[in-house]
Amino acid sequence: MDPQQLRTFVTVVRLGSFSEAARELGYTQSAVSQQIAALEADLGTSLLVRRPVGPTEAGARLLEHAGPLLVRLDAARADVARLAGAPSARLLLGATPLAVGAELGRVLAEVRREYPRVELVVRVVAQEVLPALVATGEVDLALIDGLAAPSDPLPLPDVGPLGTVAVGEQPLAVALPAGHPLAGHRGLALADLSAARWLDAPDLAPTAARLRAATGVDGFRPAARYLGTDVRGLLALVAAGHGLAVLPATALDGAAGVAAVPVREPRLVHRTELVHGSLPEGPAALLARLLAG
């Protein structure tokens, strides 16, 4: 399969239009139609329904393969470019919201002392997209956090030959309203809270699906959703009784109206890892060494 034809196919499906895909890709509509026709001829089957535009059953199956294939192609190009190119004057670090803290600030200060002219950019992004951004070179490095058993690596999608470095592990706590009956407990088993009201905050806290997988218990139904990256906003909802959340214990220090009770079972930690591709000498490599140390 020709990668450009595959990219055109994905764009047509995403936009639901040949003309819109042509406009986005900088082609004529005729060129887009020719690429789709060539791809269909190559695979020997129809991939798109024309009115309205959408994938056939075969097209839907191809779409499942297309995303990972295109990411791997972009990752290969970016990885070679990192090794062959001149050192960049910019350091672009991707990070999940809870991975940005005082330690990162201290380490970045050391990088800037060594490379005073480097342009530093920290980009806060949701965890599920960060590995692909590293693989394709849209960010130089990424700090990713999540639930894990002690010393176990975080699960990452297969988007390319990425390396990981453990940066830190912290204990977990359940965030409860200060007046909650369980607020004074010395520890809690998450399975015992499966019927409680929970907050769904996918950019900050483990999702219900992740909690069910960790405990082996059904439940953890969200009572409300928080689609943001400010932990203070999430904790304000906890304090007001809208639901519970599992967070690293340090994120709950000093939170008004919120009690933090350690997670006793299952044995889990809040783990932070550095994710990187190839690292030629420069600001990104220094940052990786400092975080690993």
mmCIF file of C-alpha atoms in Angstrom:
data_model
loop_
_atom_site.group_PDB
_atom_site.id
_atom_site.type_symbol
_atom_site.label_atom_id
_atom_site.label_comp_id
_atom_site.label_asym_id
_atom_site.label_seq_id
_atom_site.Cartn_x
_atom_site.Cartn_y
_atom_site.Cartn_z
ATOM 1 C CA MET A 1 0.000 0.000 0.000
ATOM 2 C CA ASP A 2 1.201 3.464 -0.850
ATOM 3 C CA PRO A 3 1.471 5.495 2.388
ATOM 4 C CA GLN A 4 0.167 8.671 0.746
ATOM 5 C CA GLN A 5 -2.909 6.856 -0.538
ATOM 6 C CA LEU A 6 -3.451 5.474 2.948
ATOM 7 C CA ARG A 7 -3.132 8.953 4.472
ATOM 8 C CA THR A 8 -5.617 10.311 1.935
ATOM 9 C CA PHE A 9 -8.066 7.511 2.767
ATOM 10 C CA VAL A 10 -7.848 8.273 6.498
ATOM 11 C CA THR A 11 -8.425 11.978 5.844
ATOM 12 C CA VAL A 12 -11.488 11.333 3.664
ATOM 13 C CA VAL A 13 -13.014 9.099 6.349
ATOM 14 C CA ARG A 14 -12.236 11.598 9.131
ATOM 15 C CA LEU A 15 -13.784 14.533 7.253
ATOM 16 C CA GLY A 16 -16.552 12.539 5.540
ATOM 17 C CA SER A 17 -15.908 14.397 2.317
ATOM 18 C CA PHE A 18 -13.676 14.110 -0.752
ATOM 19 C CA SER A 19 -13.698 17.865 -1.307
ATOM 20 C CA GLU A 20 -12.837 18.692 2.315
ATOM 21 C CA ALA A 21 -10.038 16.127 2.260
ATOM 22 C CA ALA A 22 -8.684 17.671 -0.948
ATOM 23 C CA ARG A 23 -8.729 21.124 0.642
ATOM 24 C CA GLU A 24 -6.895 19.930 3.776
ATOM 25 C CA LEU A 25 -4.288 17.914 1.853
ATOM 26 C CA GLY A 26 -3.714 20.510 -0.856
ATOM 27 C CA TYR A 27 -4.893 18.284 -3.714
ATOM 28 C CA THR A 28 -7.617 18.608 -6.310
ATOM 29 C CA GLN A 29 -10.755 16.595 -5.633
ATOM 30 C CA SER A 30 -9.958 14.563 -8.745
ATOM 31 C CA ALA A 31 -6.536 13.643 -7.323
ATOM 32 C CA VAL A 32 -8.140 12.476 -4.072
ATOM 33 C CA SER A 33 -10.626 10.322 -6.018
ATOM 34 C CA GLN A 34 -7.780 8.838 -8.065
ATOM 35 C CA GLN A 35 -5.787 7.955 -4.937
ATOM 36 C CA ILE A 36 -8.784 6.245 -3.335
ATOM 37 C CA ALA A 37 -9.504 4.361 -6.552
ATOM 38 C CA ALA A 38 -5.870 3.224 -6.777
ATOM 39 C CA LEU A 39 -5.947 2.023 -3.159
ATOM 40 C CA GLU A 40 -9.188 0.121 -3.776
ATOM 41 C CA ALA A 41 -7.679 -1.455 -6.886
ATOM 42 C CA ASP A 42 -4.582 -2.449 -4.933
ATOM 43 C CA LEU A 43 -6.649 -4.135 -2.218
ATOM 44 C CA GLY A 44 -9.244 -5.530 -4.610
ATOM 45 C CA THR A 45 -12.286 -4.214 -2.745
ATOM 46 C CA SER A 46 -14.394 -1.126 -2.224
ATOM 47 C CA LEU A 47 -13.288 0.917 0.798
ATOM 48 C CA LEU A 48 -15.709 3.840 0.765
ATOM 49 C CA VAL A 49 -19.407 4.410 0.268
ATOM 50 C CA ARG A 50 -19.739 7.607 -1.744
ATOM 51 C CA ARG A 51 -23.112 9.047 -0.652
ATOM 52 C CA PRO A 52 -22.851 9.795 2.185
ATOM 53 C CA VAL A 53 -19.094 9.282 2.355
ATOM 54 C CA GLY A 54 -18.135 6.606 4.856
ATOM 55 C CA PRO A 55 -16.145 3.383 5.130
ATOM 56 C CA THR A 56 -17.397 0.022 3.954
ATOM 57 C CA GLU A 57 -16.845 -2.974 6.222
ATOM 58 C CA ALA A 58 -13.453 -3.512 4.555
ATOM 59 C CA GLY A 59 -12.703 0.202 4.843
ATOM 60 C CA ALA A 60 -13.481 0.188 8.551
ATOM 61 C CA ARG A 61 -11.080 -2.711 9.049
ATOM 62 C CA LEU A 62 -8.364 -0.924 7.041
ATOM 63 C CA LEU A 63 -8.900 2.151 9.198
ATOM 64 C CA GLU A 64 -7.969 0.118 12.286
ATOM 65 C CA HIS A 65 -4.594 -0.653 10.700
ATOM 66 C CA ALA A 66 -4.039 2.727 9.071
ATOM 67 C CA GLY A 67 -3.596 4.852 12.190
ATOM 68 C CA PRO A 68 -0.801 2.734 13.746
ATOM 69 C CA LEU A 69 0.882 2.258 10.352
ATOM 70 C CA LEU A 70 1.025 5.988 9.644
ATOM 71 C CA VAL A 71 2.260 6.747 13.160
ATOM 72 C CA ARG A 72 5.078 4.218 12.740
ATOM 73 C CA LEU A 73 6.058 5.771 9.395
ATOM 74 C CA ASP A 74 6.147 9.247 10.938
ATOM 75 C CA ALA A 75 8.059 7.835 13.915
ATOM 76 C CA ALA A 76 10.714 6.300 11.657
ATOM 77 C CA ARG A 77 11.209 9.606 9.848
ATOM 78 C CA ALA A 78 11.421 11.546 13.122
ATOM 79 C CA ASP A 79 13.837 9.088 14.733
ATOM 80 C CA VAL A 80 16.265 9.258 11.808
ATOM 81 C CA ALA A 81 15.957 13.051 11.669
ATOM 82 C CA ARG A 82 16.865 13.312 15.360
ATOM 83 C CA LEU A 83 20.052 11.339 14.799
ATOM 84 C CA ALA A 84 21.046 13.014 11.534
ATOM 85 C CA GLY A 85 20.020 16.595 12.247
ATOM 86 C CA ALA A 86 21.845 19.436 13.961
ATOM 87 C CA PRO A 87 21.190 19.988 17.678
ATOM 88 C CA SER A 88 17.926 21.846 18.163
ATOM 89 C CA ALA A 89 17.798 25.279 19.766
ATOM 90 C CA ARG A 90 14.447 24.356 21.297
ATOM 91 C CA LEU A 91 13.530 21.813 23.956
ATOM 92 C CA LEU A 92 9.888 20.769 23.775
ATOM 93 C CA LEU A 93 8.770 18.668 26.732
ATOM 94 C CA GLY A 94 5.357 17.051 26.769
ATOM 95 C CA ALA A 95 3.876 16.216 30.151
ATOM 96 C CA THR A 96 0.724 14.980 31.765
ATOM 97 C CA PRO A 97 -0.703 17.478 34.288
ATOM 98 C CA LEU A 98 0.383 15.669 37.464
ATOM 99 C CA ALA A 99 3.900 15.061 36.128
ATOM 100 C CA VAL A 100 4.730 18.782 36.274
ATOM 101 C CA GLY A 101 6.126 19.704 39.688
ATOM 102 C CA ALA A 102 8.909 21.327 41.666
ATOM 103 C CA GLU A 103 11.467 18.633 40.798
ATOM 104 C CA LEU A 104 10.900 19.174 37.089
ATOM 105 C CA GLY A 105 11.345 22.905 37.548
ATOM 106 C CA ARG A 106 14.671 22.351 39.313
ATOM 107 C CA VAL A 107 15.955 19.997 36.606
ATOM 108 C CA LEU A 108 14.904 22.331 33.794
ATOM 109 C CA ALA A 109 16.827 25.136 35.511
ATOM 110 C CA GLU A 110 19.975 22.988 35.318
ATOM 111 C CA VAL A 111 19.375 22.394 31.608
ATOM 112 C CA ARG A 112 19.066 26.123 31.000
ATOM 113 C CA ARG A 113 22.281 26.821 32.881
ATOM 114 C CA GLU A 114 24.071 24.369 30.593
ATOM 115 C CA TYR A 115 22.268 25.596 27.458
ATOM 116 C CA PRO A 116 21.378 29.240 28.202
ATOM 117 C CA ARG A 117 20.096 29.945 24.700
ATOM 118 C CA VAL A 118 17.726 27.022 24.465
ATOM 119 C CA GLU A 119 14.050 27.863 23.970
ATOM 120 C CA LEU A 120 12.115 25.874 26.563
ATOM 121 C CA VAL A 121 8.517 24.805 25.951
ATOM 122 C CA VAL A 122 6.450 22.628 28.316
ATOM 123 C CA ARG A 123 3.276 21.304 26.701
ATOM 124 C CA VAL A 124 0.640 19.694 28.943
ATOM 125 C CA VAL A 125 -1.157 16.938 27.025
ATOM 126 C CA ALA A 126 -3.382 13.975 27.846
ATOM 127 C CA GLN A 127 -1.512 10.723 28.504
ATOM 128 C CA GLU A 128 -3.010 8.656 25.690
ATOM 129 C CA VAL A 129 -1.561 10.870 22.931
ATOM 130 C CA LEU A 130 1.879 11.636 24.399
ATOM 131 C CA PRO A 131 3.759 8.477 23.306
ATOM 132 C CA ALA A 132 2.786 9.089 19.676
ATOM 133 C CA LEU A 133 3.872 12.738 19.949
ATOM 134 C CA VAL A 134 7.304 11.594 21.158
ATOM 135 C CA ALA A 135 7.582 8.938 18.452
ATOM 136 C CA THR A 136 6.714 11.365 15.647
ATOM 137 C CA GLY A 137 8.968 14.143 16.968
ATOM 138 C CA GLU A 138 6.217 16.609 17.885
ATOM 139 C CA VAL A 139 7.738 16.695 21.371
ATOM 140 C CA ASP A 140 11.325 15.812 22.282
ATOM 141 C CA LEU A 141 10.516 13.985 25.499
ATOM 142 C CA ALA A 142 7.466 13.285 27.621
ATOM 143 C CA LEU A 143 6.733 12.833 31.312
ATOM 144 C CA ILE A 144 3.820 10.449 31.758
ATOM 145 C CA ASP A 145 2.135 9.381 34.985
ATOM 146 C CA GLY A 146 -0.372 6.714 35.955
ATOM 147 C CA LEU A 147 -1.246 3.762 38.172
ATOM 148 C CA ALA A 148 1.132 0.823 38.403
ATOM 149 C CA ALA A 149 2.180 -1.909 40.772
ATOM 150 C CA PRO A 150 5.373 -0.939 42.637
ATOM 151 C CA SER A 151 8.375 -1.041 40.252
ATOM 152 C CA ASP A 152 6.197 -2.056 37.286
ATOM 153 C CA PRO A 153 6.412 0.073 34.114
ATOM 154 C CA LEU A 154 3.426 1.997 32.820
ATOM 155 C CA PRO A 155 1.625 0.379 29.872
ATOM 156 C CA LEU A 156 2.360 2.291 26.657
ATOM 157 C CA PRO A 157 0.993 1.867 23.129
ATOM 158 C CA ASP A 158 3.328 0.422 20.491
ATOM 159 C CA VAL A 159 4.040 3.530 18.413
ATOM 160 C CA GLY A 160 7.742 3.055 17.808
ATOM 161 C CA PRO A 161 11.058 2.147 19.439
ATOM 162 C CA LEU A 162 10.664 4.357 22.510
ATOM 163 C CA GLY A 163 12.725 4.178 25.683
ATOM 164 C CA THR A 164 11.420 4.789 29.190
ATOM 165 C CA VAL A 165 13.108 5.845 32.417
ATOM 166 C CA ALA A 166 11.508 5.626 35.860
ATOM 167 C CA VAL A 167 11.413 9.120 37.382
ATOM 168 C CA GLY A 168 9.512 8.499 40.602
ATOM 169 C CA GLU A 169 6.806 6.667 42.508
ATOM 170 C CA GLN A 170 4.435 8.148 45.071
ATOM 171 C CA PRO A 171 1.781 6.625 47.330
ATOM 172 C CA LEU A 172 -1.837 6.957 46.289
ATOM 173 C CA ALA A 173 -4.712 8.378 48.286
ATOM 174 C CA VAL A 174 -8.477 8.562 47.936
ATOM 175 C CA ALA A 175 -9.711 12.146 47.916
ATOM 176 C CA LEU A 176 -12.864 12.417 50.051
ATOM 177 C CA PRO A 177 -14.937 15.357 51.292
ATOM 178 C CA ALA A 178 -13.626 16.386 54.724
ATOM 179 C CA GLY A 179 -16.902 15.355 56.385
ATOM 180 C CA HIS A 180 -17.091 11.922 54.754
ATOM 181 C CA PRO A 181 -17.601 9.004 57.201
ATOM 182 C CA LEU A 182 -14.378 7.360 55.959
ATOM 183 C CA ALA A 183 -12.266 10.512 56.172
ATOM 184 C CA GLY A 184 -10.552 9.471 59.393
ATOM 185 C CA HIS A 185 -9.521 5.981 58.306
ATOM 186 C CA ARG A 186 -5.851 5.055 58.160
ATOM 187 C CA GLY A 187 -6.231 3.207 54.870
ATOM 188 C CA LEU A 188 -8.875 2.073 52.381
ATOM 189 C CA ALA A 189 -9.339 -0.834 49.988
ATOM 190 C CA LEU A 190 -10.517 0.496 46.638
ATOM 191 C CA ALA A 191 -12.761 -2.523 46.108
ATOM 192 C CA ASP A 192 -14.787 -1.452 49.156
ATOM 193 C CA LEU A 193 -15.561 1.841 47.417
ATOM 194 C CA SER A 194 -16.813 0.387 44.131
ATOM 195 C CA ALA A 195 -20.401 1.491 44.857
ATOM 196 C CA ALA A 196 -19.415 5.036 45.866
ATOM 197 C CA ARG A 197 -19.962 8.153 43.755
ATOM 198 C CA TRP A 198 -16.864 8.787 41.630
ATOM 199 C CA LEU A 199 -15.614 11.675 39.547
ATOM 200 C CA ASP A 200 -14.553 10.866 35.996
ATOM 201 C CA ALA A 201 -11.465 13.039 35.355
ATOM 202 C CA PRO A 202 -9.595 11.224 32.555
ATOM 203 C CA ASP A 203 -6.804 13.821 32.291
ATOM 204 C CA LEU A 204 -6.002 13.692 36.018
ATOM 205 C CA ALA A 205 -7.240 10.568 37.779
ATOM 206 C CA PRO A 206 -7.626 6.861 36.920
ATOM 207 C CA THR A 207 -10.776 6.172 34.927
ATOM 208 C CA ALA A 208 -13.520 3.858 36.122
ATOM 209 C CA ALA A 209 -12.293 1.213 33.689
ATOM 210 C CA ARG A 210 -8.766 1.458 35.142
ATOM 211 C CA LEU A 211 -10.087 1.127 38.713
ATOM 212 C CA ARG A 212 -12.205 -1.888 37.756
ATOM 213 C CA ALA A 213 -9.189 -3.524 36.133
ATOM 214 C CA ALA A 214 -6.984 -2.804 39.164
ATOM 215 C CA THR A 215 -9.447 -4.184 41.699
ATOM 216 C CA GLY A 216 -11.183 -6.907 39.691
ATOM 217 C CA VAL A 217 -14.501 -5.506 40.926
ATOM 218 C CA ASP A 218 -17.356 -4.033 38.905
ATOM 219 C CA GLY A 219 -18.669 -0.588 39.800
ATOM 220 C CA PHE A 220 -16.864 2.762 40.116
ATOM 221 C CA ARG A 221 -19.662 4.449 38.167
ATOM 222 C CA PRO A 222 -18.980 8.168 37.557
ATOM 223 C CA ALA A 223 -21.431 10.583 39.139
ATOM 224 C CA ALA A 224 -19.934 13.592 37.315
ATOM 225 C CA ARG A 225 -17.252 14.359 34.731
ATOM 226 C CA TYR A 226 -14.373 16.818 35.001
ATOM 227 C CA LEU A 227 -12.769 17.500 31.636
ATOM 228 C CA GLY A 228 -9.842 19.637 32.718
ATOM 229 C CA THR A 229 -6.233 19.533 33.850
ATOM 230 C CA ASP A 230 -6.386 21.764 36.957
ATOM 231 C CA VAL A 231 -6.243 19.525 40.019
ATOM 232 C CA ARG A 232 -7.618 22.347 42.176
ATOM 233 C CA GLY A 233 -10.826 22.332 40.166
ATOM 234 C CA LEU A 234 -11.164 18.582 40.591
ATOM 235 C CA LEU A 235 -10.590 18.820 44.343
ATOM 236 C CA ALA A 236 -13.186 21.583 44.617
ATOM 237 C CA LEU A 237 -15.738 19.134 43.213
ATOM 238 C CA VAL A 238 -14.575 16.451 45.654
ATOM 239 C CA ALA A 239 -14.938 18.882 48.574
ATOM 240 C CA ALA A 240 -18.471 19.731 47.452
ATOM 241 C CA GLY A 241 -19.471 16.055 47.500
ATOM 242 C CA HIS A 242 -19.742 15.407 43.769
ATOM 243 C CA GLY A 243 -17.610 12.279 43.914
ATOM 244 C CA LEU A 244 -14.331 10.639 44.932
ATOM 245 C CA ALA A 245 -11.017 10.485 43.081
ATOM 246 C CA VAL A 246 -7.727 8.600 43.379
ATOM 247 C CA LEU A 247 -4.674 10.848 43.182
ATOM 248 C CA PRO A 248 -1.037 10.887 44.298
ATOM 249 C CA ALA A 249 -0.971 11.785 47.980
ATOM 250 C CA THR A 250 1.200 14.859 47.362
ATOM 251 C CA ALA A 251 -1.491 16.350 45.099
ATOM 252 C CA LEU A 252 -3.832 16.480 48.105
ATOM 253 C CA ASP A 253 -1.512 18.338 50.472
ATOM 254 C CA GLY A 254 -3.275 21.371 51.894
ATOM 255 C CA ALA A 255 -6.440 20.937 49.806
ATOM 256 C CA ALA A 256 -9.280 22.788 51.547
ATOM 257 C CA GLY A 257 -12.302 20.685 52.429
ATOM 258 C CA VAL A 258 -10.686 17.439 51.265
ATOM 259 C CA ALA A 259 -9.460 14.476 53.285
ATOM 260 C CA ALA A 260 -6.723 12.201 51.884
ATOM 261 C CA VAL A 261 -6.899 8.551 52.956
ATOM 262 C CA PRO A 262 -4.088 6.223 51.779
ATOM 263 C CA VAL A 263 -4.937 3.413 49.367
ATOM 264 C CA ARG A 264 -4.189 0.182 51.258
ATOM 265 C CA GLU A 265 -5.370 -2.338 48.643
ATOM 266 C CA PRO A 266 -4.524 -3.162 45.932
ATOM 267 C CA ARG A 267 -0.803 -2.400 46.146
ATOM 268 C CA LEU A 268 -0.510 0.434 43.661
ATOM 269 C CA VAL A 269 1.601 3.539 43.279
ATOM 270 C CA HIS A 270 1.457 6.704 41.239
ATOM 271 C CA ARG A 271 4.369 6.247 38.824
ATOM 272 C CA THR A 272 6.020 8.871 36.624
ATOM 273 C CA GLU A 273 8.169 7.887 33.649
ATOM 274 C CA LEU A 274 10.210 9.736 31.062
ATOM 275 C CA VAL A 275 9.454 8.575 27.504
ATOM 276 C CA HIS A 276 11.971 9.307 24.746
ATOM 277 C CA GLY A 277 13.157 8.324 21.294
ATOM 278 C CA SER A 278 16.773 8.499 20.175
ATOM 279 C CA LEU A 279 18.699 11.096 22.189
ATOM 280 C CA PRO A 280 21.701 12.666 20.466
ATOM 281 C CA GLU A 281 23.754 14.889 22.760
ATOM 282 C CA GLY A 282 22.011 18.151 23.562
ATOM 283 C CA PRO A 283 19.381 19.656 25.907
ATOM 284 C CA ALA A 284 16.983 16.696 25.599
ATOM 285 C CA ALA A 285 19.691 14.153 26.442
ATOM 286 C CA LEU A 286 20.811 16.217 29.445
ATOM 287 C CA LEU A 287 17.240 16.513 30.699
ATOM 288 C CA ALA A 288 16.829 12.732 30.399
ATOM 289 C CA ARG A 289 20.003 12.087 32.404
ATOM 290 C CA LEU A 290 19.018 14.535 35.135
ATOM 291 C CA LEU A 291 15.515 13.090 35.497
ATOM 292 C CA ALA A 292 16.872 9.550 35.538
ATOM 293 C CA GLY A 293 19.323 10.528 38.268
#
